[in-house]
PDB file of C-alpha atoms in Angstrom:
ATOM      1  CA  MET A1109     -36.764 -57.268 233.323  1.00  0.00           C
ATOM      2  CA  LYS A1110     -36.859 -58.848 236.805  1.00  0.00           C
ATOM      3  CA  TYR A1111     -38.925 -61.769 235.537  1.00  0.00           C
ATOM      4  CA  LEU A1112     -36.614 -62.319 232.564  1.00  0.00           C
ATOM      5  CA  ILE A1113     -33.601 -62.520 234.869  1.00  0.00           C
ATOM      6  CA  ILE A1114     -35.300 -64.975 237.216  1.00  0.00           C
ATOM      7  CA  PHE A1115     -36.373 -67.148 234.314  1.00  0.00           C
ATOM      8  CA  ALA A1116     -32.867 -67.133 232.868  1.00  0.00           C
ATOM      9  CA  LEU A1117     -31.401 -68.228 236.203  1.00  0.00           C
ATOM     10  CA  VAL A1118     -33.894 -71.066 236.499  1.00  0.00           C
ATOM     11  CA  VAL A1119     -33.124 -72.314 232.989  1.00  0.00           C
ATOM     12  CA  PHE A1120     -29.375 -72.059 233.669  1.00  0.00           C
ATOM     13  CA  ALA A1121     -29.677 -74.125 236.863  1.00  0.00           C
ATOM     14  CA  ARG A1122     -31.661 -76.768 235.001  1.00  0.00           C
ATOM     15  CA  ALA A1123     -29.087 -76.894 232.193  1.00  0.00           C
ATOM     16  CA  GLN A1124     -26.193 -77.304 234.637  1.00  0.00           C
ATOM     17  CA  THR A1125     -27.676 -80.397 236.324  1.00  0.00           C
ATOM     18  CA  ASP A1126     -26.648 -83.921 235.290  1.00  0.00           C
ATOM     19  CA  TRP A1127     -30.156 -85.343 235.057  1.00  0.00           C
ATOM     20  CA  CYS A1128     -28.907 -88.782 234.006  1.00  0.00           C
ATOM     21  CA  ASN A1129     -27.154 -89.203 237.355  1.00  0.00           C
ATOM     22  CA  ILE A1130     -29.196 -87.388 239.973  1.00  0.00           C
ATOM     23  CA  GLU A1131     -30.071 -88.369 243.523  1.00  0.00           C
ATOM     24  CA  ASN A1132     -33.465 -90.050 244.088  1.00  0.00           C
ATOM     25  CA  CYS A1133     -33.558 -91.329 240.477  1.00  0.00           C
ATOM     26  CA  SER A1134     -32.232 -94.606 239.132  1.00  0.00           C
ATOM     27  CA  PRO A1135     -29.458 -93.796 236.617  1.00  0.00           C
ATOM     28  CA  GLY A1136     -30.815 -92.788 233.230  1.00  0.00           C
ATOM     29  CA  THR A1137     -34.493 -92.695 234.268  1.00  0.00           C
ATOM     30  CA  HIS A1138     -35.098 -88.959 234.729  1.00  0.00           C
ATOM     31  CA  VAL A1139     -37.447 -87.523 232.124  1.00  0.00           C
ATOM     32  CA  GLN A1140     -34.901 -84.829 231.189  1.00  0.00           C
ATOM     33  CA  CYS A1141     -32.288 -87.524 230.553  1.00  0.00           C
ATOM     34  CA  LEU A1142     -34.622 -89.591 228.372  1.00  0.00           C
ATOM     35  CA  TYR A1143     -36.328 -87.000 226.180  1.00  0.00           C
ATOM     36  CA  SER A1144     -35.409 -84.069 223.963  1.00  0.00           C
ATOM     37  CA  ASN A1145     -36.420 -80.519 224.824  1.00  0.00           C
ATOM     38  CA  THR A1146     -37.378 -79.743 221.231  1.00  0.00           C
ATOM     39  CA  THR A1147     -38.801 -82.802 219.450  1.00  0.00           C
ATOM     40  CA  PHE A1148     -41.872 -84.982 219.730  1.00  0.00           C
ATOM     41  CA  GLY A1149     -41.689 -88.682 220.559  1.00  0.00           C
ATOM     42  CA  SER A1150     -42.029 -91.348 217.873  1.00  0.00           C
ATOM     43  CA  ALA A1151     -45.635 -92.072 218.879  1.00  0.00           C
ATOM     44  CA  CYS A1152     -46.539 -88.548 217.728  1.00  0.00           C
ATOM     45  CA  THR A1153     -45.408 -89.128 214.126  1.00  0.00           C
ATOM     46  CA  GLY A1154     -48.195 -88.406 211.641  1.00  0.00           C
ATOM     47  CA  ASN A1155     -50.689 -87.551 214.389  1.00  0.00           C
ATOM     48  CA  ASN A1156     -50.589 -83.743 214.185  1.00  0.00           C
ATOM     49  CA  PRO A1157     -49.388 -83.105 217.758  1.00  0.00           C
ATOM     50  CA  VAL A1158     -50.019 -79.638 219.186  1.00  0.00           C
ATOM     51  CA  ILE A1159     -48.730 -78.391 222.542  1.00  0.00           C
ATOM     52  CA  GLN A1160     -51.200 -76.236 224.459  1.00  0.00           C
ATOM     53  CA  PRO A1161     -49.554 -72.970 225.594  1.00  0.00           C
ATOM     54  CA  MET A1162     -49.547 -72.659 229.385  1.00  0.00           C
ATOM     55  CA  THR A1163     -50.655 -69.028 229.419  1.00  0.00           C
ATOM     56  CA  PRO A1164     -51.257 -67.199 232.708  1.00  0.00           C
ATOM     57  CA  ILE A1165     -54.987 -67.786 232.215  1.00  0.00           C
ATOM     58  CA  VAL A1166     -54.493 -71.550 231.818  1.00  0.00           C
ATOM     59  CA  GLN A1167     -52.211 -71.628 234.855  1.00  0.00           C
ATOM     60  CA  GLU A1168     -54.810 -69.747 236.864  1.00  0.00           C
ATOM     61  CA  ILE A1169     -57.566 -72.216 235.953  1.00  0.00           C
ATOM     62  CA  ILE A1170     -55.399 -75.122 237.103  1.00  0.00           C
ATOM     63  CA  LEU A1171     -54.306 -73.412 240.313  1.00  0.00           C
ATOM     64  CA  ASP A1172     -57.764 -72.156 241.197  1.00  0.00           C
ATOM     65  CA  ARG A1173     -59.370 -75.577 240.786  1.00  0.00           C
ATOM     66  CA  HIS A1174     -56.670 -77.273 242.864  1.00  0.00           C
ATOM     67  CA  ASN A1175     -56.826 -74.706 245.652  1.00  0.00           C
ATOM     68  CA  TYR A1176     -60.627 -74.741 245.573  1.00  0.00           C
ATOM     69  CA  TYR A1177     -60.741 -78.480 246.230  1.00  0.00           C
ATOM     70  CA  ARG A1178     -57.894 -78.333 248.744  1.00  0.00           C
ATOM     71  CA  ASN A1179     -59.778 -75.629 250.614  1.00  0.00           C
ATOM     72  CA  GLN A1180     -62.895 -77.797 250.784  1.00  0.00           C
ATOM     73  CA  VAL A1181     -60.936 -80.731 252.171  1.00  0.00           C
ATOM     74  CA  ALA A1182     -58.957 -78.578 254.609  1.00  0.00           C
ATOM     75  CA  GLY A1183     -62.220 -77.170 255.921  1.00  0.00           C
ATOM     76  CA  GLY A1184     -63.632 -80.609 256.690  1.00  0.00           C
ATOM     77  CA  SER A1185     -66.521 -80.387 254.216  1.00  0.00           C
ATOM     78  CA  VAL A1186     -65.689 -83.385 251.998  1.00  0.00           C
ATOM     79  CA  VAL A1187     -67.257 -86.801 252.487  1.00  0.00           C
ATOM     80  CA  GLY A1188     -65.062 -89.845 252.056  1.00  0.00           C
ATOM     81  CA  TYR A1189     -65.629 -93.600 251.927  1.00  0.00           C
ATOM     82  CA  GLU A1190     -68.914 -94.893 253.372  1.00  0.00           C
ATOM     83  CA  ASN A1191     -70.108 -91.292 253.851  1.00  0.00           C
ATOM     84  CA  VAL A1192     -67.586 -90.538 256.593  1.00  0.00           C
ATOM     85  CA  VAL A1193     -66.447 -86.904 256.554  1.00  0.00           C
ATOM     86  CA  LEU A1194     -62.732 -86.485 255.951  1.00  0.00           C
ATOM     87  CA  PRO A1195     -61.084 -84.491 258.762  1.00  0.00           C
ATOM     88  CA  PRO A1196     -60.031 -80.849 258.411  1.00  0.00           C
ATOM     89  CA  ALA A1197     -56.340 -80.005 257.946  1.00  0.00           C
ATOM     90  CA  VAL A1198     -54.264 -77.946 260.359  1.00  0.00           C
ATOM     91  CA  ARG A1199     -51.679 -76.645 257.861  1.00  0.00           C
ATOM     92  CA  MET A1200     -52.448 -77.249 254.203  1.00  0.00           C
ATOM     93  CA  ALA A1201     -50.381 -75.284 251.691  1.00  0.00           C
ATOM     94  CA  SER A1202     -51.755 -72.980 249.021  1.00  0.00           C
ATOM     95  CA  MET A1203     -50.456 -74.105 245.639  1.00  0.00           C
ATOM     96  CA  ARG A1204     -48.419 -71.971 243.226  1.00  0.00           C
ATOM     97  CA  TRP A1205     -47.070 -72.517 239.714  1.00  0.00           C
ATOM     98  CA  ASP A1206     -43.542 -73.812 239.121  1.00  0.00           C
ATOM     99  CA  ASN A1207     -41.862 -73.632 235.717  1.00  0.00           C
ATOM    100  CA  ASP A1208     -39.485 -76.553 236.294  1.00  0.00           C
ATOM    101  CA  LEU A1209     -42.347 -78.886 237.202  1.00  0.00           C
ATOM    102  CA  ALA A1210     -44.172 -77.646 234.092  1.00  0.00           C
ATOM    103  CA  HIS A1211     -41.077 -78.185 231.919  1.00  0.00           C
ATOM    104  CA  PHE A1212     -40.724 -81.820 232.979  1.00  0.00           C
ATOM    105  CA  ALA A1213     -44.472 -82.335 232.510  1.00  0.00           C
ATOM    106  CA  LEU A1214     -44.031 -81.019 228.963  1.00  0.00           C
ATOM    107  CA  LEU A1215     -41.268 -83.546 228.241  1.00  0.00           C
ATOM    108  CA  ASN A1216     -43.668 -86.323 229.241  1.00  0.00           C
ATOM    109  CA  ALA A1217     -46.538 -84.859 227.215  1.00  0.00           C
ATOM    110  CA  ARG A1218     -44.412 -84.524 224.064  1.00  0.00           C
ATOM    111  CA  GLN A1219     -44.159 -88.327 223.811  1.00  0.00           C
ATOM    112  CA  CYS A1220     -47.851 -88.720 222.800  1.00  0.00           C
ATOM    113  CA  ILE A1221     -48.237 -91.572 225.253  1.00  0.00           C
ATOM    114  CA  PHE A1222     -50.325 -91.855 228.390  1.00  0.00           C
ATOM    115  CA  ALA A1223     -47.910 -93.120 231.023  1.00  0.00           C
ATOM    116  CA  HIS A1224     -46.128 -91.910 234.134  1.00  0.00           C
ATOM    117  CA  ASP A1225     -42.443 -91.220 233.753  1.00  0.00           C
ATOM    118  CA  GLN A1226     -40.181 -92.854 236.312  1.00  0.00           C
ATOM    119  CA  CYS A1227     -38.597 -89.714 237.731  1.00  0.00           C
ATOM    120  CA  ARG A1228     -39.302 -86.003 237.403  1.00  0.00           C
ATOM    121  CA  ARG A1229     -37.653 -84.481 240.474  1.00  0.00           C
ATOM    122  CA  THR A1230     -36.414 -80.907 240.153  1.00  0.00           C
ATOM    123  CA  ASN A1231     -33.649 -79.000 241.906  1.00  0.00           C
ATOM    124  CA  SER A1232     -36.297 -77.634 244.270  1.00  0.00           C
ATOM    125  CA  PHE A1233     -38.581 -80.663 244.647  1.00  0.00           C
ATOM    126  CA  ARG A1234     -36.817 -83.949 245.373  1.00  0.00           C
ATOM    127  CA  TRP A1235     -40.006 -86.025 245.658  1.00  0.00           C
ATOM    128  CA  ALA A1236     -42.076 -84.647 242.777  1.00  0.00           C
ATOM    129  CA  GLY A1237     -45.345 -86.481 242.075  1.00  0.00           C
ATOM    130  CA  GLN A1238     -47.544 -86.700 238.997  1.00  0.00           C
ATOM    131  CA  ASN A1239     -51.193 -86.980 237.976  1.00  0.00           C
ATOM    132  CA  LEU A1240     -52.332 -87.842 234.445  1.00  0.00           C
ATOM    133  CA  ALA A1241     -55.681 -87.433 232.700  1.00  0.00           C
ATOM    134  CA  ALA A1242     -56.915 -87.789 229.117  1.00  0.00           C
ATOM    135  CA  LEU A1243     -59.995 -87.063 227.029  1.00  0.00           C
ATOM    136  CA  MET A1244     -60.991 -88.207 223.541  1.00  0.00           C
ATOM    137  CA  THR A1245     -63.151 -85.935 221.384  1.00  0.00           C
ATOM    138  CA  SER A1246     -64.544 -86.023 217.870  1.00  0.00           C
ATOM    139  CA  TYR A1247     -62.548 -83.757 215.607  1.00  0.00           C
ATOM    140  CA  THR A1248     -62.435 -82.015 212.257  1.00  0.00           C
ATOM    141  CA  GLU A1249     -60.183 -79.156 211.185  1.00  0.00           C
ATOM    142  CA  THR A1250     -63.136 -76.775 211.063  1.00  0.00           C
ATOM    143  CA  SER A1251     -64.873 -78.024 214.225  1.00  0.00           C
ATOM    144  CA  PRO A1252     -62.345 -79.088 216.880  1.00  0.00           C
ATOM    145  CA  ASN A1253     -65.106 -79.715 219.452  1.00  0.00           C
ATOM    146  CA  PHE A1254     -62.887 -78.873 222.401  1.00  0.00           C
ATOM    147  CA  ASP A1255     -63.267 -76.427 225.287  1.00  0.00           C
ATOM    148  CA  LEU A1256     -59.994 -76.031 227.215  1.00  0.00           C
ATOM    149  CA  SER A1257     -61.498 -74.617 230.398  1.00  0.00           C
ATOM    150  CA  GLU A1258     -64.145 -77.337 230.530  1.00  0.00           C
ATOM    151  CA  PHE A1259     -61.476 -79.986 229.905  1.00  0.00           C
ATOM    152  CA  LEU A1260     -59.307 -78.788 232.780  1.00  0.00           C
ATOM    153  CA  MET A1261     -62.216 -78.510 235.197  1.00  0.00           C
ATOM    154  CA  ARG A1262     -63.437 -81.966 234.265  1.00  0.00           C
ATOM    155  CA  MET A1263     -60.060 -83.702 234.534  1.00  0.00           C
ATOM    156  CA  ILE A1264     -59.136 -82.135 237.883  1.00  0.00           C
ATOM    157  CA  THR A1265     -62.611 -82.881 239.211  1.00  0.00           C
ATOM    158  CA  ASN A1266     -62.189 -86.509 238.183  1.00  0.00           C
ATOM    159  CA  TRP A1267     -59.052 -86.665 240.330  1.00  0.00           C
ATOM    160  CA  PHE A1268     -60.870 -85.004 243.212  1.00  0.00           C
ATOM    161  CA  ASN A1269     -63.837 -87.378 242.948  1.00  0.00           C
ATOM    162  CA  GLU A1270     -61.684 -90.207 244.268  1.00  0.00           C
ATOM    163  CA  HIS A1271     -62.482 -88.737 247.695  1.00  0.00           C
ATOM    164  CA  ALA A1272     -65.561 -90.979 247.645  1.00  0.00           C
ATOM    165  CA  TRP A1273     -63.267 -94.011 248.058  1.00  0.00           C
ATOM    166  CA  THR A1274     -60.802 -92.419 250.482  1.00  0.00           C
ATOM    167  CA  ARG A1275     -60.922 -93.484 254.132  1.00  0.00           C
ATOM    168  CA  VAL A1276     -59.975 -91.421 257.170  1.00  0.00           C
ATOM    169  CA  SER A1277     -57.291 -94.040 257.813  1.00  0.00           C
ATOM    170  CA  ASP A1278     -55.816 -93.267 254.369  1.00  0.00           C
ATOM    171  CA  ILE A1279     -55.523 -89.607 255.345  1.00  0.00           C
ATOM    172  CA  ASN A1280     -53.950 -90.388 258.718  1.00  0.00           C
ATOM    173  CA  THR A1281     -51.439 -92.897 257.301  1.00  0.00           C
ATOM    174  CA  LEU A1282     -51.276 -93.612 253.575  1.00  0.00           C
ATOM    175  CA  THR A1283     -50.470 -97.299 253.016  1.00  0.00           C
ATOM    176  CA  THR A1284     -51.912 -97.742 249.520  1.00  0.00           C
ATOM    177  CA  ILE A1285     -53.235 -95.631 246.651  1.00  0.00           C
ATOM    178  CA  TYR A1286     -56.190 -97.982 246.130  1.00  0.00           C
ATOM    179  CA  ASN A1287     -59.302 -98.948 248.048  1.00  0.00           C
ATOM    180  CA  GLY A1288     -59.899-102.378 246.566  1.00  0.00           C
ATOM    181  CA  ASN A1289     -59.991-101.770 242.811  1.00  0.00           C
ATOM    182  CA  GLN A1290     -60.736 -98.057 243.199  1.00  0.00           C
ATOM    183  CA  ALA A1291     -57.868 -95.592 242.791  1.00  0.00           C
ATOM    184  CA  ILE A1292     -57.471 -92.884 245.425  1.00  0.00           C
ATOM    185  CA  GLY A1293     -53.917 -91.758 244.604  1.00  0.00           C
ATOM    186  CA  HIS A1294     -54.900 -88.878 242.322  1.00  0.00           C
ATOM    187  CA  PHE A1295     -56.975 -87.424 245.158  1.00  0.00           C
ATOM    188  CA  THR A1296     -54.369 -87.974 247.869  1.00  0.00           C
ATOM    189  CA  ALA A1297     -51.727 -86.314 245.688  1.00  0.00           C
ATOM    190  CA  LEU A1298     -54.042 -83.371 245.022  1.00  0.00           C
ATOM    191  CA  VAL A1299     -54.706 -82.726 248.734  1.00  0.00           C
ATOM    192  CA  ASN A1300     -51.339 -83.539 250.320  1.00  0.00           C
ATOM    193  CA  GLU A1301     -50.517 -80.826 252.845  1.00  0.00           C
ATOM    194  CA  LEU A1302     -46.975 -80.400 251.456  1.00  0.00           C
ATOM    195  CA  GLN A1303     -48.201 -79.719 247.920  1.00  0.00           C
ATOM    196  CA  THR A1304     -46.807 -76.212 247.560  1.00  0.00           C
ATOM    197  CA  HIS A1305     -46.337 -76.081 243.771  1.00  0.00           C
ATOM    198  CA  ILE A1306     -47.623 -77.519 240.523  1.00  0.00           C
ATOM    199  CA  GLY A1307     -46.643 -77.389 236.866  1.00  0.00           C
ATOM    200  CA  CYS A1308     -48.641 -78.926 234.023  1.00  0.00           C
ATOM    201  CA  ALA A1309     -48.574 -79.550 230.283  1.00  0.00           C
ATOM    202  CA  ILE A1310     -51.223 -80.449 227.701  1.00  0.00           C
ATOM    203  CA  ILE A1311     -50.808 -82.083 224.302  1.00  0.00           C
ATOM    204  CA  HIS A1312     -53.459 -82.618 221.606  1.00  0.00           C
ATOM    205  CA  TYR A1313     -52.952 -85.259 218.906  1.00  0.00           C
ATOM    206  CA  ASN A1314     -54.834 -87.614 216.597  1.00  0.00           C
ATOM    207  CA  ASP A1315     -55.640 -91.106 217.835  1.00  0.00           C
ATOM    208  CA  GLY A1316     -57.363 -92.992 215.040  1.00  0.00           C
ATOM    209  CA  THR A1317     -60.527 -91.084 214.168  1.00  0.00           C
ATOM    210  CA  TRP A1318     -60.427 -89.194 217.472  1.00  0.00           C
ATOM    211  CA  ARG A1319     -58.526 -86.218 218.826  1.00  0.00           C
ATOM    212  CA  ARG A1320     -56.786 -87.038 222.108  1.00  0.00           C
ATOM    213  CA  HIS A1321     -56.014 -84.513 224.834  1.00  0.00           C
ATOM    214  CA  ASN A1322     -53.480 -85.522 227.513  1.00  0.00           C
ATOM    215  CA  LEU A1323     -52.984 -83.551 230.715  1.00  0.00           C
ATOM    216  CA  VAL A1324     -49.784 -84.071 232.721  1.00  0.00           C
ATOM    217  CA  CYS A1325     -49.484 -82.333 236.098  1.00  0.00           C
ATOM    218  CA  ASN A1326     -46.337 -82.563 238.197  1.00  0.00           C
ATOM    219  CA  TYR A1327     -46.486 -81.783 241.906  1.00  0.00           C
ATOM    220  CA  ALA A1328     -43.967 -80.661 244.508  1.00  0.00           C
ATOM    221  CA  PHE A1329     -44.556 -83.863 246.475  1.00  0.00           C
ATOM    222  CA  THR A1330     -45.680 -87.417 245.802  1.00  0.00           C
ATOM    223  CA  ASN A1331     -47.773 -90.023 247.608  1.00  0.00           C
ATOM    224  CA  MET A1332     -45.454 -91.074 250.424  1.00  0.00           C
ATOM    225  CA  LEU A1333     -46.413 -94.372 252.025  1.00  0.00           C
ATOM    226  CA  ASN A1334     -46.642 -94.743 255.812  1.00  0.00           C
ATOM    227  CA  PHE A1335     -46.977 -90.998 256.305  1.00  0.00           C
ATOM    228  CA  PRO A1336     -50.097 -88.830 256.616  1.00  0.00           C
ATOM    229  CA  VAL A1337     -51.597 -87.155 253.574  1.00  0.00           C
ATOM    230  CA  TYR A1338     -52.221 -84.258 255.924  1.00  0.00           C
ATOM    231  CA  ARG A1339     -52.401 -83.731 259.669  1.00  0.00           C
ATOM    232  CA  SER A1340     -55.918 -83.291 260.992  1.00  0.00           C
ATOM    233  CA  GLY A1341     -57.304 -80.835 263.515  1.00  0.00           C
ATOM    234  CA  THR A1342     -58.924 -77.403 263.502  1.00  0.00           C
ATOM    235  CA  ALA A1343     -58.683 -76.009 259.973  1.00  0.00           C
ATOM    236  CA  GLY A1344     -55.639 -73.791 259.507  1.00  0.00           C
ATOM    237  CA  SER A1345     -54.818 -73.786 263.209  1.00  0.00           C
ATOM    238  CA  GLN A1346     -51.086 -74.345 262.634  1.00  0.00           C
ATOM    239  CA  CYS A1347     -50.623 -71.801 259.831  1.00  0.00           C
ATOM    240  CA  THR A1348     -47.913 -69.415 261.042  1.00  0.00           C
ATOM    241  CA  THR A1349     -48.357 -66.661 258.430  1.00  0.00           C
ATOM    242  CA  GLY A1350     -52.135 -66.463 258.366  1.00  0.00           C
ATOM    243  CA  ARG A1351     -54.652 -67.794 255.861  1.00  0.00           C
ATOM    244  CA  ASN A1352     -55.110 -67.456 252.133  1.00  0.00           C
ATOM    245  CA  PRO A1353     -57.684 -64.640 251.720  1.00  0.00           C
ATOM    246  CA  LEU A1354     -59.370 -66.459 248.815  1.00  0.00           C
ATOM    247  CA  PHE A1355     -59.211 -69.973 250.300  1.00  0.00           C
ATOM    248  CA  SER A1356     -59.553 -69.398 254.027  1.00  0.00           C
ATOM    249  CA  ASN A1357     -58.880 -72.985 255.124  1.00  0.00           C
ATOM    250  CA  LEU A1358     -55.456 -72.945 253.430  1.00  0.00           C
ATOM    251  CA  CYS A1359     -52.323 -71.264 254.745  1.00  0.00           C
ATOM    252  CA  SER A1360     -51.163 -68.085 253.027  1.00  0.00           C
ATOM    253  CA  VAL A1361     -48.833 -68.376 250.032  1.00  0.00           C
ATOM    254  CA  ASN A1362     -46.086 -67.006 252.322  1.00  0.00           C
ATOM    255  CA  GLU A1363     -46.227 -70.049 254.604  1.00  0.00           C
ATOM    256  CA  ASN A1364     -42.798 -71.702 254.815  1.00  0.00           C
ATOM    257  CA  ILE A1365     -43.767 -75.316 254.109  1.00  0.00           C
ATOM    258  CA  ASN A1366     -40.966 -77.738 253.278  1.00  0.00           C
ATOM    259  CA  PRO A1367     -41.875 -80.107 250.400  1.00  0.00           C
ATOM    260  CA  ASN A1368     -38.603 -82.044 250.887  1.00  0.00           C
ATOM    261  CA  PRO A1369     -39.001 -83.649 254.310  1.00  0.00           C
ATOM    262  CA  PHE A1370     -36.815 -86.703 253.695  1.00  0.00           C
ATOM    263  CA  LEU A1371     -33.066 -86.721 253.193  1.00  0.00           C
ATOM    264  CA  ASN A1372     -32.671 -89.966 251.281  1.00  0.00           C
ATOM    265  CA  GLU A1373     -34.716 -92.622 249.549  1.00  0.00           C
ATOM    266  CA  ALA A1374     -33.563 -95.397 251.885  1.00  0.00           C
ATOM    267  CA  ASN A1375     -35.765 -94.035 254.670  1.00  0.00           C
ATOM    268  CA  VAL A1376     -39.054 -93.947 252.792  1.00  0.00           C
ATOM    269  CA  ALA A1377     -41.407 -95.803 250.487  1.00  0.00           C
ATOM    270  CA  PHE A1378     -43.430 -93.993 247.868  1.00  0.00           C
ATOM    271  CA  GLU A1379     -45.689 -94.549 244.889  1.00  0.00           C
ATOM    272  CA  LYS A1380     -44.030 -93.343 241.667  1.00  0.00           C
ATOM    273  CA  ASN A1381     -47.026 -91.445 240.350  1.00  0.00           C
TER     274      ASN A1381
END
């Protein structure tokens, strides 16, 4: 019963918010303002769209893979651009699931397009970020040729693999989400020290003779320009509540990390991804 009450309160708070006129979003651009909670977008018509249920097992796969890679980076064991080791992190958050982030990811996914929405902030996360990934597979009704766990591992790993193009200077002060023509923004979003929560959605639909699988993950924080991705030093040395027992270079899930460090948009520049 406790969980039902909490969920009801969260849904009520979301319903009471005027998402078409909310701070940090241009008027009318928030994903909740633009899209219906119950219907698919016009691009889905005739393409047999199916929403993947975000069961506890699916959530755990997503969280485990994110925290696994964050733990590697926080421990100073990941090599960046030109084989220079990226520095360890002094206070990197352990990630948890958030239903509001997942709800807004679902609104994006239900459009059957592959594009970032302009704004997906929640009542808890003013600077929410977003990573997208997609896979095309051959498909018949009797042989869907799709493994969900493999898909999630592969897509998240693709984001992580951008570490190979990420410079130490990018970690210390993020000024761009590219190194030349190579994207690094999926990686820097994945390992930002303020990334306390995540919520994702998956949609499957026909795309010509293929079956398309889109993954939308919304994060507590986005790529903020002219600020560090994380602060470097001895791994976990500034965690005040101890370490995560499963990911020892990350702070415990009880660490009080503020994912809303800026009061207003006028003071910052950010990449809307």
